[in-house]
XYZ file of C-alpha atoms in Angstrom:
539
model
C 18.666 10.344 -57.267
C 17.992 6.310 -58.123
C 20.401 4.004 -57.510
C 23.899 3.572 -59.320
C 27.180 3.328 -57.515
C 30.926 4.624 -58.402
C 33.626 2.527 -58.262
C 37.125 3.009 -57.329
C 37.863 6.913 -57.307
C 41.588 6.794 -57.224
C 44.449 8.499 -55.930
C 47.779 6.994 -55.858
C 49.840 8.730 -53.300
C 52.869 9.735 -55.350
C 55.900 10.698 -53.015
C 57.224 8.714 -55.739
C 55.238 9.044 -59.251
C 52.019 9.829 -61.191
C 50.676 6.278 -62.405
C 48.242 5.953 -65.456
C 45.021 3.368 -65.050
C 47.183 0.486 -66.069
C 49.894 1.294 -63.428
C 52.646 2.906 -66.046
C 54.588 5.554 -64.693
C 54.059 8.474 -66.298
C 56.251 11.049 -64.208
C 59.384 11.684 -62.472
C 60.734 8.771 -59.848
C 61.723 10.069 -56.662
C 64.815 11.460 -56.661
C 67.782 10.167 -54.393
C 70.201 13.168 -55.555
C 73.741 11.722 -56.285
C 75.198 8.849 -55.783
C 78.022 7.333 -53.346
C 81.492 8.400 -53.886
C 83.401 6.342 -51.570
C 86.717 7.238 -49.964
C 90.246 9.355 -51.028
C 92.773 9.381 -49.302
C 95.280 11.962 -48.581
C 99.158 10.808 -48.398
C 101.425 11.760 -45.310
C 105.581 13.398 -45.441
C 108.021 13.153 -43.669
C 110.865 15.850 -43.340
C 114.777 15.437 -42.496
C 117.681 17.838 -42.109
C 120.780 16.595 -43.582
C 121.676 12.902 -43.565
C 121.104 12.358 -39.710
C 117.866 13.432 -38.821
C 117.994 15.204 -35.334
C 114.825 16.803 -35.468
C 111.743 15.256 -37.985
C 107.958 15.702 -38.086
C 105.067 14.345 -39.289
C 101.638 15.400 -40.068
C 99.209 13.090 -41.663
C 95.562 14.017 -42.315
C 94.065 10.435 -42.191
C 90.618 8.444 -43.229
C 89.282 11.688 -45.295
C 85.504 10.601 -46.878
C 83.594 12.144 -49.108
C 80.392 11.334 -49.016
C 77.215 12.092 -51.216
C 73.966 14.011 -50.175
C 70.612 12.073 -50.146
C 67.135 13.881 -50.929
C 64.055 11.888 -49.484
C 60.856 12.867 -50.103
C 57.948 11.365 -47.981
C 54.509 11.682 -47.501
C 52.068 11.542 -45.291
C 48.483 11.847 -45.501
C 44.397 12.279 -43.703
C 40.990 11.300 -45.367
C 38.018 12.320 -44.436
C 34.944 11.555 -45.923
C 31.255 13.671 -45.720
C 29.132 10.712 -46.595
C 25.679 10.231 -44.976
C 24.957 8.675 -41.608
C 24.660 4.662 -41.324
C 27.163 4.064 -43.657
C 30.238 2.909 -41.603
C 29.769 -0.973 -41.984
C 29.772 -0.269 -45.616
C 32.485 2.011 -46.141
C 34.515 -0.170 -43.682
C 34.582 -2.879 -46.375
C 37.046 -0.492 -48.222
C 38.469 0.877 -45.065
C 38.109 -1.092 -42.453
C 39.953 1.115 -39.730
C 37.288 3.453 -40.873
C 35.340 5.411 -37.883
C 33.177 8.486 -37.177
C 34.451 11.668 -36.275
C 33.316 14.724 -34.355
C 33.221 18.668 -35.226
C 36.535 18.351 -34.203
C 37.805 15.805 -36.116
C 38.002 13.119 -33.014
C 36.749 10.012 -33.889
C 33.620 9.244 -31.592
C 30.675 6.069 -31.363
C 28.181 8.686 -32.490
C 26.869 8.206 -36.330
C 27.937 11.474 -37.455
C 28.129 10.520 -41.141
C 31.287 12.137 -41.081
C 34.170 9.661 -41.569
C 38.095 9.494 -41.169
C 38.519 6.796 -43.472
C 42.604 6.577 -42.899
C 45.667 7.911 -42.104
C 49.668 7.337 -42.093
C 50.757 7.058 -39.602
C 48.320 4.540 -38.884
C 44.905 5.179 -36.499
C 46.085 2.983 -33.871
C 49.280 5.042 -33.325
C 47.971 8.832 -33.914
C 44.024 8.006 -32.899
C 43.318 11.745 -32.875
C 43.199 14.556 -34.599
C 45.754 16.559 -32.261
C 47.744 13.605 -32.140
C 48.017 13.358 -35.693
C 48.983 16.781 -36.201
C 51.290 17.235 -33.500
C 52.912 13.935 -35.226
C 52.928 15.887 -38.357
C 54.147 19.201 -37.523
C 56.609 18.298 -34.686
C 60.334 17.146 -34.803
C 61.559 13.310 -34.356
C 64.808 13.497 -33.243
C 66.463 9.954 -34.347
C 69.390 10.477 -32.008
C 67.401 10.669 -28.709
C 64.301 8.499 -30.117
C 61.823 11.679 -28.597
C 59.712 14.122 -29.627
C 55.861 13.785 -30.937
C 56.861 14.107 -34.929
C 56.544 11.305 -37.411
C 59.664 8.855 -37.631
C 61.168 8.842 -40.888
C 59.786 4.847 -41.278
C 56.185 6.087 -40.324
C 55.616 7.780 -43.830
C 55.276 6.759 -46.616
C 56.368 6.465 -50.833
C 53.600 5.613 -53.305
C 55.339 2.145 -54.112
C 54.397 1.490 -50.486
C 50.342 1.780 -50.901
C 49.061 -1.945 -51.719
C 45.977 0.302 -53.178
C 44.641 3.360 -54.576
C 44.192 6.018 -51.627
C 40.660 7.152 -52.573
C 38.038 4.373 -53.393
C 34.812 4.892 -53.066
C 31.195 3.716 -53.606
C 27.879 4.791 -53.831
C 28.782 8.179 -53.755
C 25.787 10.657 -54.137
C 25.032 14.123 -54.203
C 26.251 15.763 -51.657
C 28.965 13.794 -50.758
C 32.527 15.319 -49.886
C 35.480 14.410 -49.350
C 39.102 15.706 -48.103
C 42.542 14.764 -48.162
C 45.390 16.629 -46.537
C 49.116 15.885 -47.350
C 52.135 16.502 -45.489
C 55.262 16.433 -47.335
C 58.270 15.568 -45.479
C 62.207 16.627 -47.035
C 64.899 14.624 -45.363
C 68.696 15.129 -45.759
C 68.135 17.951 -48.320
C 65.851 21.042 -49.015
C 64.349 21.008 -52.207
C 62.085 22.562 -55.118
C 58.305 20.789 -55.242
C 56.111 20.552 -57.566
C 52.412 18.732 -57.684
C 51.169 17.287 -60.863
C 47.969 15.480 -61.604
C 45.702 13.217 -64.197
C 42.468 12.310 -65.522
C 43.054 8.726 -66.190
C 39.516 7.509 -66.562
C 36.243 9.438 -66.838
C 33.933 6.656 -67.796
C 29.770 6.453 -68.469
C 29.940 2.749 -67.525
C 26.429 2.321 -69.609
C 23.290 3.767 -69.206
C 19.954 2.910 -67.046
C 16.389 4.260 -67.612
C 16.745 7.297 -65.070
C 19.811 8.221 -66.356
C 18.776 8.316 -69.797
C 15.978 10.377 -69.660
C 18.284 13.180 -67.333
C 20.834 13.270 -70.161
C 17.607 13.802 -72.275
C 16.466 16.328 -70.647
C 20.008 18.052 -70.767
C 20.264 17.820 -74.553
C 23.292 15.129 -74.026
C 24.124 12.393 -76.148
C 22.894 8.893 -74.895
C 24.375 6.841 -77.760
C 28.032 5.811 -76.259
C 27.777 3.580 -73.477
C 31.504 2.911 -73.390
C 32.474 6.465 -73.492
C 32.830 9.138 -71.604
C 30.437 10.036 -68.669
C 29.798 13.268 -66.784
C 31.384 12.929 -63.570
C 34.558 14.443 -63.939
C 32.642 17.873 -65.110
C 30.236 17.487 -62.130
C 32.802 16.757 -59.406
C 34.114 20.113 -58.015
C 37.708 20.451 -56.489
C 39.858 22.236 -55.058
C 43.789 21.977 -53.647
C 45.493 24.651 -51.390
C 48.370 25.236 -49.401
C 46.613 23.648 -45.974
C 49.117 26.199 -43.948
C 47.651 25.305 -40.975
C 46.814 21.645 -41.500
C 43.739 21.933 -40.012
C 41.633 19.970 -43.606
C 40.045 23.524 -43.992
C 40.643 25.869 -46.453
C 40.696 29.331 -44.701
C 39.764 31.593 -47.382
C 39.203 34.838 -45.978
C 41.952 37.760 -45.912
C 42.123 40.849 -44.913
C 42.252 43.036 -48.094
C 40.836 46.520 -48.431
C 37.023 45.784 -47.791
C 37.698 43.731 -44.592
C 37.388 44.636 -40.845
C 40.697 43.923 -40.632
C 42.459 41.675 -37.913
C 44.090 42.724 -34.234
C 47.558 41.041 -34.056
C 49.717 41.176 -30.952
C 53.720 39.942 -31.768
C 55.029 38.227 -28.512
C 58.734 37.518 -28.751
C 61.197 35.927 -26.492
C 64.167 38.446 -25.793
C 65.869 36.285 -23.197
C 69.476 35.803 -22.830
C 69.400 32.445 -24.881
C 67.590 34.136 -28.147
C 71.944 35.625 -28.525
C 72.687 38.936 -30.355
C 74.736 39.724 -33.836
C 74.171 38.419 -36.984
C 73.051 35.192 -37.021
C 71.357 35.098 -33.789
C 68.182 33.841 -33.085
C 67.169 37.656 -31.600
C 67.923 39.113 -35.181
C 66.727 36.391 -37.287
C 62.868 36.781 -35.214
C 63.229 40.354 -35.843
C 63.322 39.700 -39.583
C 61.434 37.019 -39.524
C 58.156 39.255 -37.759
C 58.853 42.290 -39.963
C 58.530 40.801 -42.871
C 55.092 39.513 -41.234
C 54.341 43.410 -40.636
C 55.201 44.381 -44.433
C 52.129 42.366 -45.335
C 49.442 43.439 -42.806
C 46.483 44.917 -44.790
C 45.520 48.411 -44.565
C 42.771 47.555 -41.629
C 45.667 45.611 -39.557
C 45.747 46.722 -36.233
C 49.381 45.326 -34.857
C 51.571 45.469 -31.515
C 54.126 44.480 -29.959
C 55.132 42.598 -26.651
C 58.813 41.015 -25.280
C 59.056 39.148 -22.538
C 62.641 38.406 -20.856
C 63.224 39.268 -16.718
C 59.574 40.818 -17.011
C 56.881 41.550 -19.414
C 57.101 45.056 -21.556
C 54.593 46.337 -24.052
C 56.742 48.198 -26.393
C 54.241 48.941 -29.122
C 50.202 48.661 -28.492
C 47.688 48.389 -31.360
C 48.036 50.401 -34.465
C 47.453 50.781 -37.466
C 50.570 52.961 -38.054
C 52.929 49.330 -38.212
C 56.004 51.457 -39.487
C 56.006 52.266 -35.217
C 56.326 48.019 -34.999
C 58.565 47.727 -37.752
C 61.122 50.662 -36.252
C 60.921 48.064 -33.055
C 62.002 45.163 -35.165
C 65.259 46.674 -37.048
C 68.903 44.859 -36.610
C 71.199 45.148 -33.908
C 70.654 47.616 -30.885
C 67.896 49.917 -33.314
C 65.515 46.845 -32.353
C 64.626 45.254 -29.902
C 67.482 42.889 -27.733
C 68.256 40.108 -25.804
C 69.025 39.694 -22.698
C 67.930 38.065 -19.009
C 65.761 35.134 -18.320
C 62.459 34.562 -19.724
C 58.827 35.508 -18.092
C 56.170 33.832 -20.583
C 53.094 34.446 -18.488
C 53.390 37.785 -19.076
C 54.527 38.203 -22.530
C 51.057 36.449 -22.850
C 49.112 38.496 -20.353
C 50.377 41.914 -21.326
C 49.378 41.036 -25.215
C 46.294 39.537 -23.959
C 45.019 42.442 -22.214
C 45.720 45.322 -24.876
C 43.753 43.008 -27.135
C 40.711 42.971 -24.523
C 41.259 46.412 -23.780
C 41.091 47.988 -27.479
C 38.405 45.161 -28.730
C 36.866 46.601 -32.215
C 34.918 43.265 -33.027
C 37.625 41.652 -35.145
C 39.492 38.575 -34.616
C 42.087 38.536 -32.309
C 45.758 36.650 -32.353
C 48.674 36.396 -30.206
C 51.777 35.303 -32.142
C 54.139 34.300 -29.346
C 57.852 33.127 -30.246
C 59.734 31.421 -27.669
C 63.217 29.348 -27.520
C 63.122 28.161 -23.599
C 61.305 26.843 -21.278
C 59.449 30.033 -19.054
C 61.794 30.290 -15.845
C 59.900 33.300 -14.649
C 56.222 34.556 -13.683
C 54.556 37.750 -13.032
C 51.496 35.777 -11.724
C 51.825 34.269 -8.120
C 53.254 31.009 -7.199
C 56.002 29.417 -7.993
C 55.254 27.183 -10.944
C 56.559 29.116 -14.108
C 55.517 26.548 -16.407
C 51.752 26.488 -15.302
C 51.791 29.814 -15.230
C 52.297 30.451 -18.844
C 49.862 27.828 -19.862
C 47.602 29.242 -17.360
C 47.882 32.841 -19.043
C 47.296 31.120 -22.432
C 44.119 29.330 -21.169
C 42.915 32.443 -19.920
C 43.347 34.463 -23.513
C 41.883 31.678 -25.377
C 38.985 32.029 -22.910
C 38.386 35.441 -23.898
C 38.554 34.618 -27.711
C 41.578 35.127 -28.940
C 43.229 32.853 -31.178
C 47.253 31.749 -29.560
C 49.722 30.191 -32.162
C 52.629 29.577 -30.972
C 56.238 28.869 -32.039
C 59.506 26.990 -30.993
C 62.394 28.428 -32.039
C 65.302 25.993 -31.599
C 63.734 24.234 -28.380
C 64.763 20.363 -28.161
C 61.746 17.487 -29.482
C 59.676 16.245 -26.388
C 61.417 18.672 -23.885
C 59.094 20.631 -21.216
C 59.606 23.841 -23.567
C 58.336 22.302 -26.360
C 55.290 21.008 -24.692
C 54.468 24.105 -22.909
C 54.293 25.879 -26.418
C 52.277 23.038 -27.393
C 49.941 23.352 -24.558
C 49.671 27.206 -24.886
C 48.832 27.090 -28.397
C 45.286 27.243 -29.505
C 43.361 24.209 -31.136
C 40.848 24.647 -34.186
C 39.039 21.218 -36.007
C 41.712 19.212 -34.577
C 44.652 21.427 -35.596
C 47.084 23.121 -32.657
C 48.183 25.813 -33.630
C 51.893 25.189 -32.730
C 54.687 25.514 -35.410
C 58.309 23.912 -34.814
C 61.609 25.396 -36.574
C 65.255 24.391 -35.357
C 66.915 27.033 -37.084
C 65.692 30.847 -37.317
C 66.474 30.431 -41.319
C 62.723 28.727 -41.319
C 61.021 31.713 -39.389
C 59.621 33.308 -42.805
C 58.318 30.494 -44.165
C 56.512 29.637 -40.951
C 55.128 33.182 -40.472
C 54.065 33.202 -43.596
C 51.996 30.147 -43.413
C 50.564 31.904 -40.350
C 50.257 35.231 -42.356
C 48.175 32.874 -44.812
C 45.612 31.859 -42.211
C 45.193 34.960 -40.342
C 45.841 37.766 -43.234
C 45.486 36.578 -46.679
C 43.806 33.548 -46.990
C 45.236 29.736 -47.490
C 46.604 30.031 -51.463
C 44.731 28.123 -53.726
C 47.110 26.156 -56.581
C 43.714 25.038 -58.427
C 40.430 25.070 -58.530
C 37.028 24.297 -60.352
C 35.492 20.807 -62.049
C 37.809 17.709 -61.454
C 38.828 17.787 -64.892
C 39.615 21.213 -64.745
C 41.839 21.090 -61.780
C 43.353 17.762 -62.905
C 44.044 19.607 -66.633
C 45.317 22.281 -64.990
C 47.630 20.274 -62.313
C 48.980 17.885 -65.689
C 51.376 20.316 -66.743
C 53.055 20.330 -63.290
C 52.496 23.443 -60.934
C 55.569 25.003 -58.680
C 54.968 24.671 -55.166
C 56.542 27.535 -52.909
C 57.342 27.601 -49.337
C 56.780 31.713 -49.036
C 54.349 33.009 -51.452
C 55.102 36.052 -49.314
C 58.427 36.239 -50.864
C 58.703 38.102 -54.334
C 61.500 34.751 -55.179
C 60.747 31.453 -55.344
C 61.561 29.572 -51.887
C 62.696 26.070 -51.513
C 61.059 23.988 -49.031
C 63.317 23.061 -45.540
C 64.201 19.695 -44.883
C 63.015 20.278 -41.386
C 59.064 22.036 -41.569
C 56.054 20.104 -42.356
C 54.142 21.365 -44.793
C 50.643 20.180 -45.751
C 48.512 20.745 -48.753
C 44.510 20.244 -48.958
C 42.728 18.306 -51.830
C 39.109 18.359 -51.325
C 36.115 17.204 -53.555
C 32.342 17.050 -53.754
C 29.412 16.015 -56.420
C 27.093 19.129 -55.561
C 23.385 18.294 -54.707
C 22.235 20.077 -57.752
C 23.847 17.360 -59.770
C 20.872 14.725 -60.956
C 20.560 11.419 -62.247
C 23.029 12.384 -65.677
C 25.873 10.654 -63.227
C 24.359 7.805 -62.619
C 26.617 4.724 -62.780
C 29.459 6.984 -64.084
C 33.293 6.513 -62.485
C 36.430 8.417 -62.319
C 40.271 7.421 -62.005
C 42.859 10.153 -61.326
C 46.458 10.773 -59.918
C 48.097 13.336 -57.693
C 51.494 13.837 -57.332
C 54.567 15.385 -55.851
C 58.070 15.169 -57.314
C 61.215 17.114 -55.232
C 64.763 18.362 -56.477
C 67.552 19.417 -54.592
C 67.854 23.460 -54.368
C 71.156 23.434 -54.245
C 72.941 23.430 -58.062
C 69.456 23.714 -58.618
C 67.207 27.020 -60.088
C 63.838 25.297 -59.454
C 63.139 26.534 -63.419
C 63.275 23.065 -64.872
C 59.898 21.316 -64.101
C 60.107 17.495 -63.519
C 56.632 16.538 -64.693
C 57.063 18.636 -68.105
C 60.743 16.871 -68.795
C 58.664 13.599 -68.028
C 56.317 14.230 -70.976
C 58.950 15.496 -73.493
């Protein structure tokens, strides 16, 4: 291809709103749902008997508030860009904390042509890929000031981006680029929607190479000022990035696959409690529903670990024998004793190795606690479980891990953290303080693993942007028949990816595009989720 550049491909982050090309909103604002109310109070009595009061009594309930809910939506965000080696001077006139990165998304000094052009929080305090996403998928608790996740003042609205997130030039064949978002609730949960727009798709002229490809292509070549062909060359894509890795994992396990080996590892100490309510039965319902969508091919068993290790189910593909394992109350498993993670690791780890049919391999292990046990020798419990981790990962199998209801930045936390495997920069760790959050978090695991990362639109720019306008429903468990709201207190990250094939020729030439992605949030509760803000915003 000859020459021509492409100015200014742009994406305002919208926490906030969609903006057109001259900066007009065109959507919903970010909602702060209610308002204050202020203060009532509540008047006191006083009783007598008679006209001479031997005995009184007063009860006064003082300094009653009511107060009104907030919902916060902010964002976060990762660009990469696929761009050509040498280039980094150049792009860094756009982005100037721009730098290479590695296989693994790390930035190195080697001229990869690979490029993390920015991030929020910034490079300087997240400088890796694990750090970022341990920022982004970890918990920041305010009250303590620990834990590895985002502060609230780390993120960002669109209001707060001095310019558009994506602007590039020079962009050629070949090229590709990525963005992954992480949406952050605070205060509330709420419905989400993404929206999108074409706001400029323009020919920008012609020159002599450019002509003759449009020629060639039977185009028209007599409206300089009008529109050009980038939009329809430009292919994209945006996903549910489940795993936040920038990747969309496409493959399943349908009918026609080899399936996938899963081993459940789940914490039945003392501390996971028993009844309803507990963390015990909510992990129970939380992994069955995990086992309801295992594909026919699905090998799955089952390991607790407590006092000692116990395999209580090994591979099958009969998973009614692991879902009879995972019923309510005493028909399931139960808690109770202290809690040996090495071996709730090494017993899943080695019916995995021992009954290997040449398909991928997972341990999901649950934990709420830091290990205070070992079946392996010495005396360090905590090592020990890591140790068994590193060992499984050695032989190939994939370990995600999650915290249920362990404190931010506490040893428990980091040993699942540790434990968990890593893939293009992503650990495969995934945080919930409540057991209510367990289904949405399997089932982003479900979506890496099982089914394939859910794709909300795909095909030419313009398609996907056409298709996004109208406003699209996000859900937090496409594994649910029912529309889920999100949690105000799990990360969740979607992919938007591009890239101008290398079969496209010179009919782009000098051509630019402007566009808009959004997210708006509601409150779920008075709420259906049926009302779509993006549509109301049009009407």
């Amino acid at each position: 291809m000859d020459g021509g550049s492409i100015p200014s491909v742009g994406i305002p982050l919208l926490g906030t709103q969609i903006m057109t090309d001259d900066n007009t909103p065109i959507g919903l604002s970010r909602r702060h749902i209610l308002g204050g109310i202020g203060a009532i109070g509540v008047a006191s009595a006083g009783a007598g008997l008679g006209t001479t009061a031997f005995f009184s009594d007063t009860e006064s309930f003082e300094n009653n508030t009511i107060t009104a809910g907030e919902l916060d939506l902010k964002m976060d965000y990762r660009m990469t860009y696929r761009g050509g080696r040498g280039r980094l001077a150049e792009i860094q006139n756009n982005y100037p904390n721009a730098t290479f990165v590695d296989e693994d998304m790390e930035p190195t000094d080697e001229d990869t042509g690979v490029y993390l052009l920015d991030q929020v929080p910034s490079l300087d305090r997240y400088p890796t890929a694990d750090g970022w996403v341990r920022g982004a998928n970890s918990i920041f608790n305010p009250e303590t000031g620990e834990g590895e996740g985002f502060r609230r003042e780390d993120l960002v609205d669109a209001g707060d981006l001095d310019e558009a997130l994506i602007r590039l030039d020079d962009v050629k064949p070949g090229d590709y680029g990525e963005v992954t978002f992480s949406t952050h609730l605070y205060d509330n949960p709420g419905y989400m929607w993404i929206s999108g727009a074409l706001t400029a798709n323009d020919q920008n002229g012609y020159n002599d190479p450019e002509m003759a490809a449009l020629d060639e292509l039977g185009l028209p070549t007599d409206d300089p000022a009008g529109e050009g062909q980038l939009a329809d060359a430009i292919q994209a894509k945006v996903w549910y990035d489940d795993n936040c890795d920038n990747i969309h994992q496409a493959d399943g396990s349908g009918e026609d696959s080899g399936g996938v080996d899963v081993m459940l590892s789940i914490d039945t100490s003392g501390s996971m409690g028993s009844g309803s309510g507990s963390k015990m039965e909510d992990a129970k319902a939380a992994a069955l529903n995990f086992v309801d969508n295992l594909g026919p091919n699905d090998r799955i068993g089952l390991v607790t670990f407590d006092s000692s290790g116990s395999l209580v189910q090994g591979l099958t593909l009969d998973h009614s024998l692991v879902a009879d394992d995972l019923q309510p109350g005493s028909a399931g498993i139960t808690a109770g004793g202290r809690t040996m993670m090495d071996a709730g690791v090494d017993l899943a780890a080695n019916e995995l190795t021992a009954n290997d049919r040449g398909v991928d391999q997972v341990i999901i292990l649950l934990g709420d606690g830091q290990p205070n046990e070992s079946a392996r020798p010495g005396n360090d419990d905590v090592q020990n479980a890591i140790d068994a981790a590193a060992d499984a990962k050695n032989a190939g199998i994939t370990v995600f891990t999650i915290g249920l209801d362990v404190s931010s930045g506490s040893t428990a936390q980091n040993t699942l953290i540790t434990m968990a495997s890593t893939d293009n920069g992503t650990t495969l760790y995934y945080d919930t303080p409540t057991g209510a959050d367990l289904d949405a978090i399997y089932a982003q695991i479900s979506s890496v693993i099982l089914t394939g990362e859910a794709v909300i639109a795909e095909g030419s720019l313009r398609d996907v942007l056409t298709e996004l306008s109208a406003g699209i429903p996000l859900d937090a468990n496409l594994d649910d028949e029912n529309r889920v709201c999100f949690t105000n207190s799990v990360t969740r990250c979607f992919g938007f990816e591009w890239e101008l094939p290398f079969e496209v020729g010179n009919e782009v030439q000098s051509d630019s595009v402007a566009f808009a992605v959004g997210f708006a949030a509601e409150q779920c509760r008075h709420n259906d989720g049926e009302t779509n803000p993006f549509a109301v915003a049009d009407d």
